[in-house]
mmCIF file of C-alpha atoms in Angstrom:
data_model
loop_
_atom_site.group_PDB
_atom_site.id
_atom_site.type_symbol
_atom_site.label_atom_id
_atom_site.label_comp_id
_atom_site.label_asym_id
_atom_site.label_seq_id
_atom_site.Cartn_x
_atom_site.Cartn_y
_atom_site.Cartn_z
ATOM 1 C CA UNK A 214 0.000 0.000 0.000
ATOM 2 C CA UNK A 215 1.232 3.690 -1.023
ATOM 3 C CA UNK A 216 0.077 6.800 0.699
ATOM 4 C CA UNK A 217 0.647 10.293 -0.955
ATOM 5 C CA UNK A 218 1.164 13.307 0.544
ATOM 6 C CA UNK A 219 1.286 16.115 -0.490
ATOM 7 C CA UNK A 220 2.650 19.510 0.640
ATOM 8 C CA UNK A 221 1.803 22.343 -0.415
ATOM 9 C CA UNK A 222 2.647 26.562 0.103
ATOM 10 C CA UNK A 223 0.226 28.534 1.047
ATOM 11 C CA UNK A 224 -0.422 31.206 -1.754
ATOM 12 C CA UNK A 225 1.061 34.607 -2.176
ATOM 13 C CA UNK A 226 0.349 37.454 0.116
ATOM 14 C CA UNK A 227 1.616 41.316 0.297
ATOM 15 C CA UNK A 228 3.583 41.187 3.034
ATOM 16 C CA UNK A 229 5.437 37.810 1.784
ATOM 17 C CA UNK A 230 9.345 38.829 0.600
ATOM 18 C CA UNK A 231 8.891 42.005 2.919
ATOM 19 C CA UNK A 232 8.284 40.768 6.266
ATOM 20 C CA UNK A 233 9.154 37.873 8.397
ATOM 21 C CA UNK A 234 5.245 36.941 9.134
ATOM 22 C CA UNK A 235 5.477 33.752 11.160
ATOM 23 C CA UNK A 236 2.209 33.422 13.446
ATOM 24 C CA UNK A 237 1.267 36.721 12.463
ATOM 25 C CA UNK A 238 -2.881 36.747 12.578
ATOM 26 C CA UNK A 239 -5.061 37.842 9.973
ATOM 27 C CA UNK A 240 -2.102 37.516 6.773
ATOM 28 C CA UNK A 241 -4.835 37.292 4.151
ATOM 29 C CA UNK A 242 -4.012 35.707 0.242
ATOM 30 C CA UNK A 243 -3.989 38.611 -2.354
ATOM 31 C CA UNK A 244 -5.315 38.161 -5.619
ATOM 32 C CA UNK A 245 -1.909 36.587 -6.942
ATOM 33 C CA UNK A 246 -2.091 33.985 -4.353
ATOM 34 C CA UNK A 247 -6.033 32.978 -4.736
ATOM 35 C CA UNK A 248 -5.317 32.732 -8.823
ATOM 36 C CA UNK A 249 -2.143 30.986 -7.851
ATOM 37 C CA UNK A 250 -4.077 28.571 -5.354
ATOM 38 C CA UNK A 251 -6.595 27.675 -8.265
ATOM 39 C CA UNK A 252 -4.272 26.866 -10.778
ATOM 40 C CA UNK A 253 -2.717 24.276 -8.249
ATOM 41 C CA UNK A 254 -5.965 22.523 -8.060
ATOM 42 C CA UNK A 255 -5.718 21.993 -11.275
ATOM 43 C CA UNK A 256 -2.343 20.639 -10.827
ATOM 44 C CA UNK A 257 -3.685 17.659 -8.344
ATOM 45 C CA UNK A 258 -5.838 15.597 -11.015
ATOM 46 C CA UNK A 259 -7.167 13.196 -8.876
ATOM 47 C CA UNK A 260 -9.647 13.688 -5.675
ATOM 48 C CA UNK A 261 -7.110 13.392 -1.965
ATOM 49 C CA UNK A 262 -8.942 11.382 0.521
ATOM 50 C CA UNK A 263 -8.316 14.688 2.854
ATOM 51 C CA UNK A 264 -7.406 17.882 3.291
ATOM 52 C CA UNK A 265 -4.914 19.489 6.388
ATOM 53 C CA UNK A 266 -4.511 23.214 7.013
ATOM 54 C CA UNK A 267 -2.233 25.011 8.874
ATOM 55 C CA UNK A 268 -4.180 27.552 11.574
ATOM 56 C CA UNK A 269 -2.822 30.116 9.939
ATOM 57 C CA UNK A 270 -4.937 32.665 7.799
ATOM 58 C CA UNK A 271 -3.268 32.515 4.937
ATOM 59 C CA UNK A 272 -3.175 28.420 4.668
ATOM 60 C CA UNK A 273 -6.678 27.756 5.787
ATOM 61 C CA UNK A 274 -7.549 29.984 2.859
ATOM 62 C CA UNK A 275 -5.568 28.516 0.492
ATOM 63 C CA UNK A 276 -6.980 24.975 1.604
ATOM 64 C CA UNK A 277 -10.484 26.200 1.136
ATOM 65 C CA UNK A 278 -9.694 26.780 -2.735
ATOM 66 C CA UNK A 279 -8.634 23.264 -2.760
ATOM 67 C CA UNK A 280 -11.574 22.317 -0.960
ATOM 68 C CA UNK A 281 -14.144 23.526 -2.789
ATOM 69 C CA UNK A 282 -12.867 21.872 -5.635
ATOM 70 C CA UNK A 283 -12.977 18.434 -4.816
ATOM 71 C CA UNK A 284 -15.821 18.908 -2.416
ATOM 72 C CA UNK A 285 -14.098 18.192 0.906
ATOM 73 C CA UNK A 286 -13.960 19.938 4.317
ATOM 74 C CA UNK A 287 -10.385 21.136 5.570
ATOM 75 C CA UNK A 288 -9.053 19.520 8.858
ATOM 76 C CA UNK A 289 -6.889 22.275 11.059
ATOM 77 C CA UNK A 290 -3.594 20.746 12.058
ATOM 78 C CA UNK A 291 -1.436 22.690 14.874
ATOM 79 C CA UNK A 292 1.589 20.233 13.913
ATOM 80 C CA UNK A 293 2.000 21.875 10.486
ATOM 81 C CA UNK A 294 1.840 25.469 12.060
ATOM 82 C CA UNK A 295 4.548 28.106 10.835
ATOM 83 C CA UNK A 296 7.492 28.038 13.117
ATOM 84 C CA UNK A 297 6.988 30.853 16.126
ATOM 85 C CA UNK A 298 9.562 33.090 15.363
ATOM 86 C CA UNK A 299 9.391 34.768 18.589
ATOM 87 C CA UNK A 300 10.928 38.089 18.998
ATOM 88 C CA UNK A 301 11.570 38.505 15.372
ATOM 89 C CA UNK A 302 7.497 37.801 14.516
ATOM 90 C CA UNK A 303 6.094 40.685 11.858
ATOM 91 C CA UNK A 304 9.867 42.309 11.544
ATOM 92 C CA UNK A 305 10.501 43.947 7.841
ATOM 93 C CA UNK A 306 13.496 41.691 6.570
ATOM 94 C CA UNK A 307 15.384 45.166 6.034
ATOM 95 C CA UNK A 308 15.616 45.618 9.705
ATOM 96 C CA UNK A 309 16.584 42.215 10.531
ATOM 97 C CA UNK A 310 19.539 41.872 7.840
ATOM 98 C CA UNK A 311 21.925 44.313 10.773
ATOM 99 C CA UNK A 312 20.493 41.319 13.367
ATOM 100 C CA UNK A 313 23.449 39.300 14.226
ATOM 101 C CA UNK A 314 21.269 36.631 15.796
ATOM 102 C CA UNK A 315 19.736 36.958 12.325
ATOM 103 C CA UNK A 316 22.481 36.198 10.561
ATOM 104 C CA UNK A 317 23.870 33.120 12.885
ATOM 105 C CA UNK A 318 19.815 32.136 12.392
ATOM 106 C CA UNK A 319 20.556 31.774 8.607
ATOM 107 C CA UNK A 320 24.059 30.363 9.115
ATOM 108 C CA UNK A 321 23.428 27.344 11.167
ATOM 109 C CA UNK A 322 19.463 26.579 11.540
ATOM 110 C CA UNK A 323 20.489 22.971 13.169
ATOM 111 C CA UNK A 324 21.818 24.466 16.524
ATOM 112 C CA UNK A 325 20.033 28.251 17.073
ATOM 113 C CA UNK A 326 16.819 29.795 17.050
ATOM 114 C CA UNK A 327 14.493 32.757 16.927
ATOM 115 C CA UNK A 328 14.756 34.821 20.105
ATOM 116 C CA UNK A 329 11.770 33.312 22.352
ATOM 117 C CA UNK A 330 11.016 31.408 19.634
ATOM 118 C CA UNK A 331 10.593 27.886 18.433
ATOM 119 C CA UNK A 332 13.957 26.042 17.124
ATOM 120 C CA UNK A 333 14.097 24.367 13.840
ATOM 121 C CA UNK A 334 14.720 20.755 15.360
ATOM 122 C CA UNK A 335 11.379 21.285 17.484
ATOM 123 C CA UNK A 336 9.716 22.410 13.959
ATOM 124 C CA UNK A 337 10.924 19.398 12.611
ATOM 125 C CA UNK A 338 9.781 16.822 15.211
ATOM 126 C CA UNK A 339 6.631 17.842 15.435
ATOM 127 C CA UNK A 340 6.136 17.599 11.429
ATOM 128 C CA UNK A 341 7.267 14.617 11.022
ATOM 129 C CA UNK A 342 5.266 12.987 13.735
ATOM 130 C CA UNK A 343 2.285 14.360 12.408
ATOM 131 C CA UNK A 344 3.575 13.044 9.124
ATOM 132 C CA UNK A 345 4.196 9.572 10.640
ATOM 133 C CA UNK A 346 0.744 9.602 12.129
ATOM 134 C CA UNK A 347 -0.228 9.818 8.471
ATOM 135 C CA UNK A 348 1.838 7.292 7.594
ATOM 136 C CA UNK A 349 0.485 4.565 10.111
ATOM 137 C CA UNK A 350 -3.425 4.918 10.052
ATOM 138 C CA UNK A 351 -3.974 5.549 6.047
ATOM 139 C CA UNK A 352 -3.419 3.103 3.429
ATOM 140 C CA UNK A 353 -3.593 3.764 -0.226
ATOM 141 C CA UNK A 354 -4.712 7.024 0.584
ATOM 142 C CA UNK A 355 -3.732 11.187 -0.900
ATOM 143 C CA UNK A 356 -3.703 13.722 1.782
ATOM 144 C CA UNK A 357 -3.291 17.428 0.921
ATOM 145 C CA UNK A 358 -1.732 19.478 3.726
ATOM 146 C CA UNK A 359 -1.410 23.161 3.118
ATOM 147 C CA UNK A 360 1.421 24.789 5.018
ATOM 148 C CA UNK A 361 4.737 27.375 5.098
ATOM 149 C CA UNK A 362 7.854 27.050 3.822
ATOM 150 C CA UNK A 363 9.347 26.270 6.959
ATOM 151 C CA UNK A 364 7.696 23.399 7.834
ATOM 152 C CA UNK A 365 7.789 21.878 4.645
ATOM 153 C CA UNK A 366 11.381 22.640 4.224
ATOM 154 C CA UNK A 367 12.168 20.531 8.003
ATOM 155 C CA UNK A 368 9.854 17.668 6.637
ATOM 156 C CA UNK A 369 11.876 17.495 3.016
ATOM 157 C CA UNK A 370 15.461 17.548 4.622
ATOM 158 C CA UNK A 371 14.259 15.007 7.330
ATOM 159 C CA UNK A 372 13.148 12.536 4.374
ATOM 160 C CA UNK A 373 16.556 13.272 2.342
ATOM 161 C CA UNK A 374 18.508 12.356 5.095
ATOM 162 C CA UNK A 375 19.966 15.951 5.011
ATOM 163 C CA UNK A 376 21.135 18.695 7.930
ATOM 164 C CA UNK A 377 18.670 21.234 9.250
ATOM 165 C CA UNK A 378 21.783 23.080 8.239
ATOM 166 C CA UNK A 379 21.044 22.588 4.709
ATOM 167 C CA UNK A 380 17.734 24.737 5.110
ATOM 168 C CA UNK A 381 18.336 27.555 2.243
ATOM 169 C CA UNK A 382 19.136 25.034 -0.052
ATOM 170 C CA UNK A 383 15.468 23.665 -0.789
ATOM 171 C CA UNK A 384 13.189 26.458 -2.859
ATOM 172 C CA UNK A 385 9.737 26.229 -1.609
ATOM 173 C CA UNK A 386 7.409 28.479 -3.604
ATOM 174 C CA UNK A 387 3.914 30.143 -2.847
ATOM 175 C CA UNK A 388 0.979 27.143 -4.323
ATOM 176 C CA UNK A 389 3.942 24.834 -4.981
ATOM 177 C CA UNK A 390 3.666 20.968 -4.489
ATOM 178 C CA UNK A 391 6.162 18.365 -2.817
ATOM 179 C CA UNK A 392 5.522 15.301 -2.926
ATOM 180 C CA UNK A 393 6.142 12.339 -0.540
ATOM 181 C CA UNK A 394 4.873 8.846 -0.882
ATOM 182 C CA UNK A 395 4.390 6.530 2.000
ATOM 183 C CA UNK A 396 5.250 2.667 2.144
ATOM 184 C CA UNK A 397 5.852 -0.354 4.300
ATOM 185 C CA UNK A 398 9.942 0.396 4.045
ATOM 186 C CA UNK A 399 9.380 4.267 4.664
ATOM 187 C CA UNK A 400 8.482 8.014 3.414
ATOM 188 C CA UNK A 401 10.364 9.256 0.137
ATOM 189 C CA UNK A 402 10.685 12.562 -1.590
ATOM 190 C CA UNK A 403 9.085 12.076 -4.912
ATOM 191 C CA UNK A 404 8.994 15.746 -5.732
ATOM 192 C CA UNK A 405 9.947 19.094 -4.294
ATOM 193 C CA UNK A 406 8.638 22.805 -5.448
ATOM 194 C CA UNK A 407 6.671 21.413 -8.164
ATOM 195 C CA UNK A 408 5.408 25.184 -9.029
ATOM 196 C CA UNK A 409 2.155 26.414 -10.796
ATOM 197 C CA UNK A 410 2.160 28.204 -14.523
ATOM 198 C CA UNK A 411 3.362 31.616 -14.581
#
């Protein structure tokens, strides 16, 4: 038995490139990100079994597109969350490039963290449990989970075998798919950043 997952970005939003959003409330999807959020619905050609949101504004919207096109209500997951950023939460990234904390943040994700904030190894752990939840009570079946680049990023480099270190070397796009497949011997990556038409 193979179960897919699927994990997808959240679409665009104004503040995204400009500020460091993390659990920031009310982050709604601009017209970009709803148009991109259809077109990756058309992207998933067959009907998931579910679909998983993030609490955050942003993701629960972007699951609702998805929703309402194969008919399904969105279950809210707290394990696929953003990452609390702490201190740093709804900062411009202008003002945090002079952060030194910043800067080691960037430089070594494995061993530091966000100033009364949540580390990347805690991120990760609670992803992938939710992920091995997944993995143990559904067989043969396609789950959608709508999330952030963060946590998709921790769940990707935890199935390649790869350093938390190794963060800034995975692109994960706004609407974009990765995919992992579930078996008896394990989860693999089947696809990362799959991204919707321009």
């Amino acid at each position: 038995m193979v179960n897919t997952i699927h994990l997808i970005r959240h679409g665009h939003h104004a503040l995204l490139a400009r500020k460091l959003c993390g659990r920031t409330p009310g982050i709604n999807l601009d017209e970009l990100g709803c148009r991109q959020m259809q077109l990756c619905a058309e992207l998933l050609t067959s009907r998931p079994s579910a679909i998983q949101s993030s609490p955050r504004r942003r993701a629960r919207q972007s699951a609702a597109i998805l929703a309402q096109r194969f008919g399904l209500a969105v279950e809210i997951v707290p394990a696929m969350d953003e990452i609390d950023v702490g201190d740093w939460t709804g900062c411009a990234f202008e003002e945090l490039k002079h952060d030194k904390a910043w800067a080691r943040w960037n430089e070594a994700r494995g061993t530091s963290r966000p100033p009364n904030g949540e580390s990347m190894r805690v991120l990760q752990r609670r992803v992938v449990d939710h992920l091995e939840q997944l993995r143990r009570e559904a067989s043969d079946a396609k789950v959608l989970i709508v999330s952030h680049a963060e946590p998709i990023r921790a769940a990707l480099l935890h199935y390649l075998k790869r350093p938390l270190d190794d963060f800034m070397s995975i692109a994960v796009d706004p609407a974009s798919i990765s995919t992992l497949t579930a078996d008896r011997a394990g989860v693999h990556v089947s696809t990362i950043n799959q991204k919707v038409p321009a």
